[in-house]
């Protein structure tokens, strides 16, 4: 069953709880489809009056902030042995190459790696635990964590919700032409931020290559 179809079968309060829980666990460091759940729920909210987009966005934001904070605490306490353990349990997501890439991003961008990490699947999973392992000062992490959680979770909810509203309205007037135009507006706005975040992640990799070649 499609995610959105399944969400339609559960009460609104369960949708809020599920979104907050999945995003929280993903932010904590467990590879889960947080973004898919959030986008599907926001789109459902635009078509279902029982789901409040404000409450949905708040639930997603709370899950993101709390999950990242718990991940930070676990990373700070567990240190590098924790990354090795995660590599054994989730080799696809916590391979040595992924960890090295994330570390270079943190070394270069610091707080911005936590903020923009929200928009990149790899860094979204790594941000909390890795910030703790690298001993980033908690006040810096907290500021980036809160701002990133609000912009990513709240912004994604708002964009997808209004895209759904506009798409439904245009669809009645202009059929599929309206739907395509509305979706393009929403997707473009999200891709602009994601592109900047990915560039921030890739730049450290490019700089590290000459060093590796020299060795």
XYZ file of N, CA and C in Angstrom:
645
model
N 0.835 -1.197 0.000
C 0.000 0.000 0.000
C 0.872 1.251 0.000
N 0.491 2.243 -0.792
C 1.233 3.497 -0.857
C 1.181 4.188 0.504
N 2.273 4.923 0.836
C 2.361 5.585 2.137
C 1.165 6.493 2.384
N 0.820 7.329 1.388
C -0.277 8.267 1.574
C -1.609 7.542 1.739
N -1.805 6.460 1.003
C -3.043 5.696 1.131
C -3.158 5.094 2.527
N -2.024 4.633 3.058
C -2.046 4.068 4.406
C -2.338 5.148 5.450
N -1.740 6.331 5.276
C -1.959 7.421 6.223
C -3.424 7.846 6.279
N -4.120 7.693 5.157
C -5.534 8.065 5.115
C -6.395 7.175 6.004
N -5.887 6.011 6.378
C -6.675 5.059 7.159
C -6.508 5.244 8.665
N -5.605 6.130 9.094
C -5.361 6.299 10.526
C -5.834 7.680 10.984
N -6.165 7.843 12.278
C -6.622 9.140 12.797
C -5.543 10.211 12.682
N -5.972 11.474 12.701
C -5.036 12.591 12.566
C -3.976 12.573 13.656
N -4.381 12.279 14.893
C -3.417 12.284 15.995
C -2.344 11.222 15.775
N -2.714 10.103 15.144
C -1.739 9.056 14.853
C -0.760 9.519 13.771
N -1.248 10.328 12.829
C -0.376 10.864 11.780
C 0.662 11.793 12.406
N 0.214 12.689 13.304
C 1.145 13.598 13.980
C 2.217 12.798 14.734
N 1.769 11.785 15.483
C 2.693 10.987 16.290
C 3.673 10.218 15.406
N 3.160 9.653 14.314
C 4.014 8.873 13.418
C 5.077 9.753 12.777
N 4.672 10.928 12.302
C 5.619 11.846 11.665
C 6.718 12.253 12.654
N 6.305 12.638 13.857
C 7.284 13.037 14.865
C 8.221 11.902 15.238
N 7.667 10.679 15.364
C 8.470 9.519 15.761
C 9.466 9.124 14.680
N 9.003 9.007 13.434
C 9.889 8.579 12.346
C 11.005 9.595 12.120
N 10.648 10.869 12.091
C 11.669 11.905 11.881
C 12.626 11.954 13.069
N 12.092 11.759 14.274
C 12.948 11.751 15.455
C 13.950 10.611 15.424
N 13.495 9.422 15.046
C 14.386 8.266 14.974
C 15.419 8.433 13.860
N 14.988 9.016 12.730
C 15.928 9.259 11.640
C 16.991 10.259 12.082
N 16.586 11.321 12.758
C 17.524 12.339 13.226
C 18.458 11.774 14.291
N 17.975 10.789 15.020
C 18.775 10.161 16.064
C 19.909 9.332 15.463
N 19.732 8.889 14.210
C 20.779 8.129 13.550
C 20.321 6.814 12.957
N 18.995 6.545 12.990
C 18.458 5.305 12.434
C 17.940 5.589 11.031
N 18.439 4.901 10.017
C 18.017 5.169 8.627
C 16.537 4.843 8.408
N 15.705 5.857 8.372
C 14.272 5.711 8.126
C 13.836 6.762 7.106
N 12.735 6.521 6.381
C 12.284 7.465 5.339
C 11.506 8.649 5.911
N 12.175 9.464 6.730
C 11.493 10.586 7.363
C 10.917 11.580 6.378
N 11.694 11.898 5.334
C 11.242 12.890 4.364
C 10.022 12.388 3.587
N 10.001 11.099 3.261
C 8.863 10.526 2.534
C 7.598 10.609 3.378
N 7.718 10.267 4.666
C 6.566 10.327 5.567
C 6.069 11.759 5.703
N 6.993 12.710 5.833
C 6.610 14.114 6.000
C 5.912 14.658 4.757
N 6.488 14.407 3.589
C 5.899 14.894 2.337
C 4.526 14.278 2.115
N 4.395 12.975 2.351
C 3.111 12.298 2.166
C 2.059 12.849 3.119
N 2.452 13.111 4.362
C 1.516 13.636 5.358
C 1.086 15.061 5.032
N 2.037 15.887 4.587
C 1.710 17.269 4.228
C 0.768 17.315 3.029
N 1.010 16.443 2.067
C 0.136 16.390 0.903
C -1.254 15.905 1.305
N -1.303 14.954 2.224
C -2.591 14.463 2.719
C -3.339 15.573 3.454
N -2.600 16.403 4.215
C -3.220 17.504 4.955
C -3.891 18.497 4.014
N -3.329 18.670 2.815
C -3.911 19.606 1.849
C -5.219 19.077 1.270
N -5.446 17.779 1.434
C -6.648 17.154 0.874
C -7.609 16.681 1.952
N -7.149 16.724 3.214
C -7.945 16.213 4.328
C -8.033 17.274 5.412
N -9.221 17.804 5.626
C -9.407 18.881 6.595
C -9.181 18.466 8.032
N -9.117 17.172 8.313
C -8.925 16.706 9.681
C -7.480 16.859 10.147
N -6.548 16.954 9.221
C -5.132 17.077 9.580
C -4.720 18.546 9.517
N -4.318 19.091 10.650
C -3.910 20.493 10.744
C -2.450 20.621 10.316
N -2.152 21.386 9.258
C -0.766 21.503 8.795
C 0.155 22.155 9.823
N -0.395 23.043 10.652
C 0.426 23.693 11.679
C 0.873 22.673 12.728
N -0.085 21.849 13.181
C 0.244 20.802 14.153
C 1.195 19.784 13.529
N 0.967 19.463 12.264
C 1.829 18.519 11.565
C 3.257 19.056 11.480
N 3.397 20.322 11.080
C 4.721 20.931 11.001
C 5.406 21.002 12.350
N 4.609 21.313 13.393
C 5.166 21.382 14.746
C 5.637 20.002 15.210
N 4.870 18.971 14.883
C 5.245 17.602 15.262
C 6.545 17.191 14.571
N 6.641 17.521 13.280
C 7.847 17.183 12.514
C 9.058 17.939 13.061
N 8.859 19.224 13.366
C 9.951 20.048 13.889
C 10.422 19.534 15.247
N 9.458 19.213 16.124
C 9.802 18.694 17.451
C 10.562 17.382 17.339
N 10.085 16.497 16.460
C 10.773 15.221 16.275
C 12.194 15.409 15.781
N 12.370 16.342 14.835
C 13.698 16.599 14.280
C 14.649 17.135 15.342
N 14.205 18.099 16.124
C 15.058 18.731 17.138
C 15.388 17.762 18.271
N 14.360 17.086 18.776
C 14.572 16.150 19.885
C 15.439 14.973 19.448
N 15.140 14.436 18.250
C 15.925 13.305 17.763
C 17.387 13.655 17.587
N 17.666 14.809 17.010
C 19.047 15.241 16.823
C 19.747 15.446 18.167
N 19.038 15.987 19.145
C 19.629 16.230 20.463
C 19.981 14.921 21.160
N 19.093 13.933 21.042
C 19.383 12.613 21.627
C 20.568 11.983 20.901
N 20.578 12.114 19.561
C 21.694 11.583 18.789
C 23.018 12.225 19.198
N 22.992 13.537 19.463
C 24.191 14.249 19.908
C 24.679 13.678 21.236
N 23.749 13.478 22.182
C 24.115 12.956 23.502
C 24.708 11.552 23.388
N 24.100 10.715 22.538
C 24.595 9.356 22.346
C 25.978 9.379 21.697
N 26.148 10.237 20.691
C 27.436 10.333 20.020
C 28.524 10.836 20.940
N 28.199 11.793 21.785
C 29.191 12.355 22.707
C 29.635 11.313 23.730
N 28.684 10.486 24.148
C 29.005 9.460 25.142
C 29.668 8.241 24.506
N 29.198 7.851 23.324
C 29.706 6.639 22.685
C 31.013 6.819 21.947
N 31.270 8.043 21.445
C 32.507 8.310 20.723
C 32.636 7.507 19.435
N 33.860 7.339 18.989
C 34.106 6.646 17.720
C 33.723 5.166 17.737
N 33.803 4.484 18.866
C 33.314 3.100 18.875
C 31.849 2.994 18.445
N 31.084 4.039 18.720
C 29.687 4.048 18.295
C 29.585 4.042 16.776
N 30.437 4.833 16.092
C 30.412 4.862 14.635
C 30.802 3.509 14.049
N 31.758 2.845 14.701
C 32.157 1.515 14.236
C 31.009 0.523 14.397
N 30.295 0.630 15.506
C 29.148 -0.253 15.750
C 28.043 0.001 14.731
N 27.769 1.284 14.452
C 26.752 1.628 13.458
C 27.169 1.145 12.071
N 28.475 1.186 11.793
C 28.962 0.702 10.510
C 28.690 -0.779 10.325
N 28.782 -1.542 11.426
C 28.491 -2.979 11.362
C 27.003 -3.240 11.181
N 26.177 -2.419 11.842
C 24.733 -2.625 11.800
C 24.106 -2.071 10.520
N 24.601 -0.922 10.066
C 24.049 -0.263 8.869
C 25.181 0.080 7.891
N 25.819 -0.940 7.299
C 26.974 -0.678 6.418
C 26.642 0.194 5.210
N 25.399 0.162 4.755
C 25.016 0.953 3.589
C 25.025 2.441 3.905
N 24.681 2.799 5.137
C 24.573 4.210 5.514
C 25.771 4.705 6.320
N 26.417 3.808 7.081
C 27.507 4.229 7.959
C 28.838 3.600 7.552
N 29.075 3.510 6.250
C 30.352 2.987 5.767
C 31.467 3.975 6.116
N 32.713 3.513 6.043
C 33.842 4.392 6.353
C 33.886 5.594 5.407
N 33.521 5.371 4.141
C 33.506 6.473 3.184
C 32.478 7.531 3.527
N 31.288 7.096 3.922
C 30.240 8.042 4.308
C 30.637 8.823 5.553
N 31.217 8.113 6.510
C 31.642 8.778 7.742
C 32.725 9.814 7.453
N 33.679 9.448 6.589
C 34.758 10.380 6.238
C 34.211 11.618 5.540
N 33.246 11.406 4.642
C 32.628 12.536 3.936
C 31.919 13.461 4.917
N 31.167 12.878 5.834
C 30.441 13.677 6.826
C 31.413 14.426 7.733
N 32.503 13.777 8.115
C 33.482 14.433 8.983
C 34.117 15.635 8.293
N 34.454 15.483 7.006
C 35.031 16.611 6.269
C 34.037 17.763 6.182
N 32.759 17.436 6.014
C 31.734 18.479 5.966
C 31.677 19.226 7.289
N 31.765 18.487 8.397
C 31.709 19.123 9.714
C 32.950 19.972 9.966
N 34.106 19.458 9.569
C 35.341 20.212 9.795
C 35.349 21.522 9.017
N 34.772 21.516 7.828
C 34.780 22.720 6.992
C 33.663 23.689 7.356
N 32.473 23.139 7.610
C 31.299 23.997 7.753
C 30.801 24.158 9.181
N 31.203 23.286 10.095
C 30.797 23.431 11.481
C 29.287 23.428 11.666
N 28.782 24.515 12.255
C 27.346 24.633 12.522
C 26.508 24.521 11.257
N 27.035 25.031 10.143
C 26.281 24.993 8.891
C 26.081 23.561 8.408
N 26.999 22.658 8.786
C 26.834 21.251 8.403
C 25.612 20.664 9.093
N 25.367 21.083 10.330
C 24.177 20.618 11.053
C 22.923 21.225 10.430
N 22.998 22.519 10.122
C 21.831 23.204 9.550
C 21.472 22.640 8.178
N 22.441 22.668 7.252
C 22.167 22.189 5.894
C 22.040 20.674 5.831
N 22.561 19.988 6.863
C 22.435 18.542 6.901
C 20.993 18.075 6.893
N 20.087 18.936 7.314
C 18.671 18.598 7.298
C 18.172 18.312 5.881
N 18.790 18.919 4.904
C 18.295 18.820 3.534
C 19.022 17.746 2.723
N 19.956 17.030 3.362
C 20.696 15.969 2.690
C 20.503 14.681 3.487
N 20.014 13.634 2.819
C 19.666 12.394 3.519
C 20.832 11.854 4.349
N 22.046 11.842 3.776
C 23.205 11.307 4.485
C 23.500 12.089 5.750
N 23.594 13.404 5.638
C 23.916 14.228 6.801
C 22.774 14.300 7.795
N 21.534 14.134 7.323
C 20.395 14.170 8.245
C 20.492 13.032 9.254
N 21.010 11.884 8.824
C 21.179 10.746 9.716
C 22.413 10.929 10.597
N 23.486 11.515 10.040
C 24.763 11.642 10.732
C 24.833 12.816 11.702
N 24.112 13.891 11.396
C 24.363 15.177 12.056
C 24.441 15.095 13.574
N 23.407 14.552 14.216
C 23.385 14.501 15.674
C 24.510 13.677 16.268
N 24.569 12.375 15.940
C 25.626 11.545 16.526
C 27.035 12.044 16.208
N 27.268 12.460 14.965
C 28.614 12.879 14.574
C 29.021 14.172 15.273
N 28.079 15.092 15.443
C 28.390 16.324 16.173
C 28.807 16.008 17.602
N 28.159 15.000 18.202
C 28.538 14.583 19.556
C 29.897 13.928 19.585
N 30.164 13.044 18.619
C 31.459 12.368 18.552
C 32.590 13.369 18.375
N 32.371 14.384 17.535
C 33.397 15.393 17.264
C 33.451 16.488 18.332
N 32.632 16.339 19.369
C 32.645 17.279 20.498
C 32.326 18.708 20.103
N 31.401 18.885 19.179
C 30.965 20.243 18.866
C 30.308 20.846 20.110
N 30.635 22.084 20.459
C 29.991 22.709 21.627
C 28.470 22.631 21.503
N 27.819 22.230 22.598
C 26.383 21.964 22.499
C 25.587 23.202 22.131
N 25.998 24.371 22.589
C 25.219 25.569 22.283
C 25.232 25.860 20.787
N 26.371 25.590 20.140
C 26.433 25.767 18.686
C 25.550 24.742 17.990
N 25.650 23.497 18.446
C 24.832 22.436 17.857
C 23.349 22.741 18.036
N 22.975 23.204 19.227
C 21.567 23.455 19.522
C 20.990 24.539 18.617
N 21.747 25.624 18.421
C 21.268 26.705 17.557
C 21.041 26.195 16.137
N 22.043 25.493 15.589
C 21.926 24.964 14.218
C 20.829 23.911 14.137
N 20.709 23.102 15.179
C 19.709 22.042 15.224
C 18.294 22.615 15.207
N 18.049 23.608 16.058
C 16.709 24.208 16.147
C 16.348 24.928 14.849
N 17.276 25.761 14.351
C 17.000 26.498 13.122
C 16.822 25.548 11.937
N 17.671 24.542 11.845
C 17.559 23.574 10.761
C 16.268 22.789 10.833
N 15.882 22.397 12.047
C 14.636 21.651 12.217
C 13.424 22.465 11.816
N 13.411 23.740 12.192
C 12.282 24.611 11.863
C 12.195 24.842 10.361
N 13.337 25.174 9.742
C 13.335 25.474 8.308
C 13.010 24.235 7.479
N 13.637 23.102 7.822
C 13.409 21.888 7.018
C 12.016 21.304 7.251
N 11.698 21.000 8.508
C 10.420 20.351 8.799
C 9.248 21.297 8.554
N 9.333 22.502 9.126
C 8.257 23.465 8.929
C 8.146 23.921 7.491
N 9.292 24.190 6.867
C 9.287 24.647 5.476
C 8.775 23.597 4.514
N 9.211 22.354 4.695
C 8.741 21.271 3.829
C 7.237 21.082 3.961
N 6.748 21.111 5.193
C 5.308 20.959 5.423
C 4.536 22.066 4.725
N 4.996 23.316 4.893
C 4.291 24.455 4.301
C 4.301 24.391 2.775
N 5.469 24.105 2.200
C 5.585 24.074 0.739
C 4.690 22.995 0.147
N 4.787 21.776 0.670
C 3.999 20.668 0.131
C 2.509 20.889 0.357
N 2.154 21.441 1.510
C 0.739 21.696 1.813
C 0.138 22.679 0.812
N 0.826 23.805 0.605
C 0.288 24.816 -0.306
C 0.362 24.378 -1.767
N 1.368 23.568 -2.083
C 1.403 23.006 -3.429
C 0.180 22.120 -3.644
N -0.170 21.338 -2.633
C -1.350 20.483 -2.736
C -2.627 21.278 -2.881
N -2.742 22.382 -2.128
C -3.935 23.237 -2.212
C -4.043 23.850 -3.603
N -2.940 24.419 -4.073
C -2.937 25.061 -5.387
C -3.185 24.038 -6.490
N -2.555 22.877 -6.353
C -2.717 21.845 -7.369
C -4.174 21.408 -7.481
N -4.824 21.245 -6.330
C -6.222 20.820 -6.350
C -7.111 21.878 -6.985
N -6.832 23.158 -6.656
C -7.633 24.246 -7.214
C -7.418 24.365 -8.725
N -6.160 24.317 -9.142
C -5.856 24.437 -10.570
C -6.330 23.227 -11.358
N -6.274 22.077 -10.677
C -6.683 20.858 -11.362
C -8.142 20.943 -11.794
N -8.954 21.592 -10.970
C -10.371 21.738 -11.306
C -10.553 22.655 -12.517
N -9.641 23.611 -12.677
C -9.786 24.588 -13.766
C -9.036 24.182 -15.026
N -7.814 23.698 -14.836
C -6.954 23.464 -16.000
C -6.493 22.017 -16.148
N -7.133 21.119 -15.434
C -6.809 19.696 -15.506
C -5.333 19.489 -15.180
N -4.634 18.608 -15.932
C -3.266 18.240 -15.589
C -2.272 19.376 -15.774
N -2.580 20.348 -16.578
C -1.668 21.477 -16.760
C -1.460 22.215 -15.446
N -2.545 22.441 -14.718
C -2.450 23.120 -13.428
C -1.674 22.305 -12.412
N -1.888 20.996 -12.406
C -1.188 20.135 -11.465
C 0.320 20.167 -11.707
N 0.719 20.035 -12.971
C 2.141 20.047 -13.312
C 2.795 21.365 -12.913
N 2.138 22.476 -13.204
C 2.694 23.791 -12.871
C 2.848 23.957 -11.365
N 1.843 23.542 -10.608
C 1.886 23.690 -9.150
C 2.990 22.838 -8.546
N 3.114 21.609 -9.012
C 4.145 20.722 -8.498
C 5.538 21.266 -8.820
N 5.708 21.810 -10.024
C 7.011 22.358 -10.415
C 7.424 23.510 -9.510
N 6.469 24.348 -9.139
C 6.780 25.474 -8.249
C 7.286 24.958 -6.911
N 6.590 23.993 -6.347
C 6.988 23.455 -5.059
C 8.316 22.723 -5.112
N 8.488 21.877 -6.111
C 9.715 21.099 -6.242
C 10.921 22.005 -6.471
N 10.754 23.036 -7.298
C 11.861 23.953 -7.579
C 12.338 24.649 -6.318
N 11.404 25.099 -5.498
C 11.777 25.804 -4.269
C 12.537 24.898 -3.313
N 12.173 23.616 -3.277
C 12.859 22.678 -2.402
C 14.242 22.311 -2.960
N 14.345 22.175 -4.285
C 15.603 21.787 -4.901
C 16.675 22.863 -4.750
N 16.263 24.130 -4.720
C 17.229 25.219 -4.564
C 17.992 25.053 -3.258
N 17.256 24.776 -2.171
C 17.895 24.604 -0.868
C 18.714 23.318 -0.845
N 18.166 22.249 -1.411
C 18.872 20.971 -1.407
C 20.177 21.057 -2.199
N 20.148 21.815 -3.297
C 21.356 21.929 -4.112
C 22.469 22.618 -3.338
N 22.107 23.658 -2.590
C 23.108 24.354 -1.788
C 23.664 23.434 -0.716
N 22.786 22.631 -0.122
C 23.224 21.721 0.931
C 24.161 20.657 0.379
N 23.838 20.102 -0.796
C 24.688 19.086 -1.395
C 26.040 19.656 -1.804
N 26.038 20.915 -2.267
C 27.290 21.557 -2.642
C 28.178 21.719 -1.423
N 27.553 22.042 -0.295
C 28.306 22.183 0.955
C 28.915 20.860 1.357
N 28.231 19.759 1.054
C 28.738 18.436 1.383
C 29.840 18.002 0.434
N 29.736 18.351 -0.845
C 30.672 17.880 -1.860
C 31.979 18.664 -1.883
N 31.936 19.934 -1.495
C 33.142 20.755 -1.531
C 34.296 20.155 -0.723
N 34.040 19.682 0.519
C 35.143 19.084 1.262
C 35.713 17.868 0.557
N 34.877 17.084 -0.138
C 35.355 15.921 -0.868
C 36.332 16.327 -1.965
N 35.992 17.387 -2.700
C 36.833 17.854 -3.799
C 38.188 18.313 -3.291
N 38.175 18.955 -2.113
C 39.428 19.443 -1.565
C 40.284 18.296 -1.031
N 39.625 17.231 -0.605
C 40.362 16.109 -0.015
C 41.030 15.255 -1.073
N 40.550 15.264 -2.312
C 41.094 14.421 -3.361
C 42.555 14.717 -3.695
N 42.952 16.002 -3.853
C 44.373 16.283 -4.131
C 45.285 15.772 -3.039
N 44.813 15.869 -1.781
C 45.613 15.408 -0.654
C 45.823 13.906 -0.743
N 44.730 13.186 -1.068
C 44.814 11.739 -1.189
C 45.754 11.347 -2.316
N 45.694 12.101 -3.434
C 46.545 11.810 -4.579
C 48.014 11.992 -4.243
N 48.283 13.029 -3.454
C 49.668 13.306 -3.087
C 50.241 12.219 -2.202
N 49.373 11.634 -1.358
C 49.821 10.572 -0.484
C 50.099 9.294 -1.305
